[in-house]
PDB file of C-alpha atoms in Angstrom:
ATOM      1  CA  UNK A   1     -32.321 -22.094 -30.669  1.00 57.00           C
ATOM      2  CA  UNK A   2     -28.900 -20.677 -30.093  1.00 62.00           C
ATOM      3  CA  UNK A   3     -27.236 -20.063 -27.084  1.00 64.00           C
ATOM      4  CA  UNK A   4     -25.950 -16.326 -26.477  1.00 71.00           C
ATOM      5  CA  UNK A   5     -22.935 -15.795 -24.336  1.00 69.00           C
ATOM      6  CA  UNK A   6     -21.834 -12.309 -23.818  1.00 63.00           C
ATOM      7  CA  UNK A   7     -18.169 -12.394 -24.132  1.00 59.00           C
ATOM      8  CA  UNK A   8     -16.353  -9.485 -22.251  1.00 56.00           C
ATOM      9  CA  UNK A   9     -12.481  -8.674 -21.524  1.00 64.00           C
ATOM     10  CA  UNK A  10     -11.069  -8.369 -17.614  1.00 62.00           C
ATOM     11  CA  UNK A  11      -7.783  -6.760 -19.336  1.00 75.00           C
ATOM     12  CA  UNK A  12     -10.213  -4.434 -21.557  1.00 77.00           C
ATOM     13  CA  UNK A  13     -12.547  -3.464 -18.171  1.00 84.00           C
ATOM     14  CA  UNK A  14      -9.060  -3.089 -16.372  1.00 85.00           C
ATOM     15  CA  UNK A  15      -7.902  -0.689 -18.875  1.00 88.00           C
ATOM     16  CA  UNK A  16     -11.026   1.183 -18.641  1.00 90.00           C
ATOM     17  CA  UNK A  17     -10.910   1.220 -14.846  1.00 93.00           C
ATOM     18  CA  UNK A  18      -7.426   2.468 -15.046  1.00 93.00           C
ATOM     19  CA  UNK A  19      -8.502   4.906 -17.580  1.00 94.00           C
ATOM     20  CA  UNK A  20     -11.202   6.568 -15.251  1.00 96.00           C
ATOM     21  CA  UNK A  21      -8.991   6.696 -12.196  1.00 96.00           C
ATOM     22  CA  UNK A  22      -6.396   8.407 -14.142  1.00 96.00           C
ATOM     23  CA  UNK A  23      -8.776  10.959 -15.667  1.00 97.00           C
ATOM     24  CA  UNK A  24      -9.792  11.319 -11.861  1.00 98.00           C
ATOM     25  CA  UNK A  25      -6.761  12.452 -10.552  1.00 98.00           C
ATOM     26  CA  UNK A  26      -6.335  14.226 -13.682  1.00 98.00           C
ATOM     27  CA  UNK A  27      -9.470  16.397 -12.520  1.00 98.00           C
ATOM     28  CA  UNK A  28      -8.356  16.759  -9.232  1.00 98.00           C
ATOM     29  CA  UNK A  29      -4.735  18.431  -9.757  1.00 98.00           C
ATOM     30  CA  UNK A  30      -6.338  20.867 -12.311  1.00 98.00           C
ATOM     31  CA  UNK A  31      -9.055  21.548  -9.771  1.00 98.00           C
ATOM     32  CA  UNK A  32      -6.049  22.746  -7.450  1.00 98.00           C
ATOM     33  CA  UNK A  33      -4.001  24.525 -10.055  1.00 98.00           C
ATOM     34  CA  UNK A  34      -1.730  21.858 -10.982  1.00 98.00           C
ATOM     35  CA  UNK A  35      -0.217  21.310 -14.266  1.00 98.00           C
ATOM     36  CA  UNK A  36      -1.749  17.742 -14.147  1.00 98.00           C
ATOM     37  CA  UNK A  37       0.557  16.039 -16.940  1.00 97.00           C
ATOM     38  CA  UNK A  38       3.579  17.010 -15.133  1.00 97.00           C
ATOM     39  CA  UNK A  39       2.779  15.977 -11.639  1.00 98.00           C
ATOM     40  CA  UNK A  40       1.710  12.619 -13.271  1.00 97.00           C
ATOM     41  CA  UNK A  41       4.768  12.221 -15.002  1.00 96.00           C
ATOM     42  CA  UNK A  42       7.175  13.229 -11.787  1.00 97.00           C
ATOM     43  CA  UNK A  43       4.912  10.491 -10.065  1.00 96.00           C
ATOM     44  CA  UNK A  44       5.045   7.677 -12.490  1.00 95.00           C
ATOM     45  CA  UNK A  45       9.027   7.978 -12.751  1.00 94.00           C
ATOM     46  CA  UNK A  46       9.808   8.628  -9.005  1.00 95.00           C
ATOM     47  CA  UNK A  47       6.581   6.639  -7.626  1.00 92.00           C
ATOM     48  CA  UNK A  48       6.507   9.947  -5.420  1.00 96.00           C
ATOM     49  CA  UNK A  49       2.969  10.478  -4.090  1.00 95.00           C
ATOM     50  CA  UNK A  50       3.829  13.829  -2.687  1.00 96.00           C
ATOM     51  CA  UNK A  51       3.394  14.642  -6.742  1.00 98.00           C
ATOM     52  CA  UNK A  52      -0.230  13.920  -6.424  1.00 98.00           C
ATOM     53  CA  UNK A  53      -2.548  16.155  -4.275  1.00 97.00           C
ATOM     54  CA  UNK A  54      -5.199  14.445  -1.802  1.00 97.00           C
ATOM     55  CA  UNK A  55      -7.952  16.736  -3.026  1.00 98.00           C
ATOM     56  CA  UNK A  56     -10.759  14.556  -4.484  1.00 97.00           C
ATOM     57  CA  UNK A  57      -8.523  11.183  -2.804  1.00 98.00           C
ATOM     58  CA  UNK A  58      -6.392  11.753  -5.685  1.00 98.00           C
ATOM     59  CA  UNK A  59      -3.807  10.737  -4.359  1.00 97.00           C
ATOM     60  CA  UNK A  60      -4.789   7.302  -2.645  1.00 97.00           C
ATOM     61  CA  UNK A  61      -6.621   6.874  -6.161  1.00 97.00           C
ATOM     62  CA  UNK A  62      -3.369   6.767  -8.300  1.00 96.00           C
ATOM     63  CA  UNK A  63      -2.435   4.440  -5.902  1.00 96.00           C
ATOM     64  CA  UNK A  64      -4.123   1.916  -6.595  1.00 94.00           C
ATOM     65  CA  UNK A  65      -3.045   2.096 -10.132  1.00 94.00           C
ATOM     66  CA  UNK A  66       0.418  -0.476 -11.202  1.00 93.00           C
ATOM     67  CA  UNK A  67       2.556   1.742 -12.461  1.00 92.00           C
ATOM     68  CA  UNK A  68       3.952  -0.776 -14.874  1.00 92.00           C
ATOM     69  CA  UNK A  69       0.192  -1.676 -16.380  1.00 91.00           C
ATOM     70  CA  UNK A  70      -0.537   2.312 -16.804  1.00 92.00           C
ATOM     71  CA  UNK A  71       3.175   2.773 -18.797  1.00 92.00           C
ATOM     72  CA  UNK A  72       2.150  -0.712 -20.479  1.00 91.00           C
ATOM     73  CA  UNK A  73      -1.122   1.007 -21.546  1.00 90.00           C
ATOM     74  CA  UNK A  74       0.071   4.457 -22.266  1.00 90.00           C
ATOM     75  CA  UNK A  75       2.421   3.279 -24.746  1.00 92.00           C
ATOM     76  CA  UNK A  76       0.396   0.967 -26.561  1.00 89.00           C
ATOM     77  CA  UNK A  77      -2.497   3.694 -26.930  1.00 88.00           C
ATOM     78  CA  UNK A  78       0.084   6.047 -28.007  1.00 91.00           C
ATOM     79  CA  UNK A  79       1.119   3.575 -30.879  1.00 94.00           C
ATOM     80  CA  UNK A  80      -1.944   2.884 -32.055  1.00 89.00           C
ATOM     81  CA  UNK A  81      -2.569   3.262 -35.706  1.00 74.00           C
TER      82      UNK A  81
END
């Protein structure tokens, strides 16, 4: 009989977390007429939340999100092979 351990990843559930929110906010500025990849972008380099509506929470949801982790993570998906 062999024991089975389910292995999982807190850095691969993070990323997925921050994935979700991101796609959240995402929602929300289009939902108000936003172009939603440039009020992201003006809030990841000026940390501005003013860029980020508070329809949907949107705004206290990006938040909650390291900036440093999400550029970590956007560049490293954007390099995949």
């Amino acid at each position: 009989m062999t024991d089975k351990t389910i292995q999982f990843s807190i850095k691969e559930d993070h990323e997925k977390e921050m994935k979700s929110t991101l796609k959240a906010v995402y929602n929300a500025l289009s939902e108000k007429g936003y172009n939603p990849t440039s009020q992201i972008v003006g809030y990841l380099l000026s940390e501005d939340p003013t860029y980020i509506t508070t329809h949907n929470n949107a705004r206290s949801l990006i938040r909650r999100i390291d900036r440093d982790e999400l550029l970590q993570s956007l560049v490293k998906n954007y390099l995949k092979d």
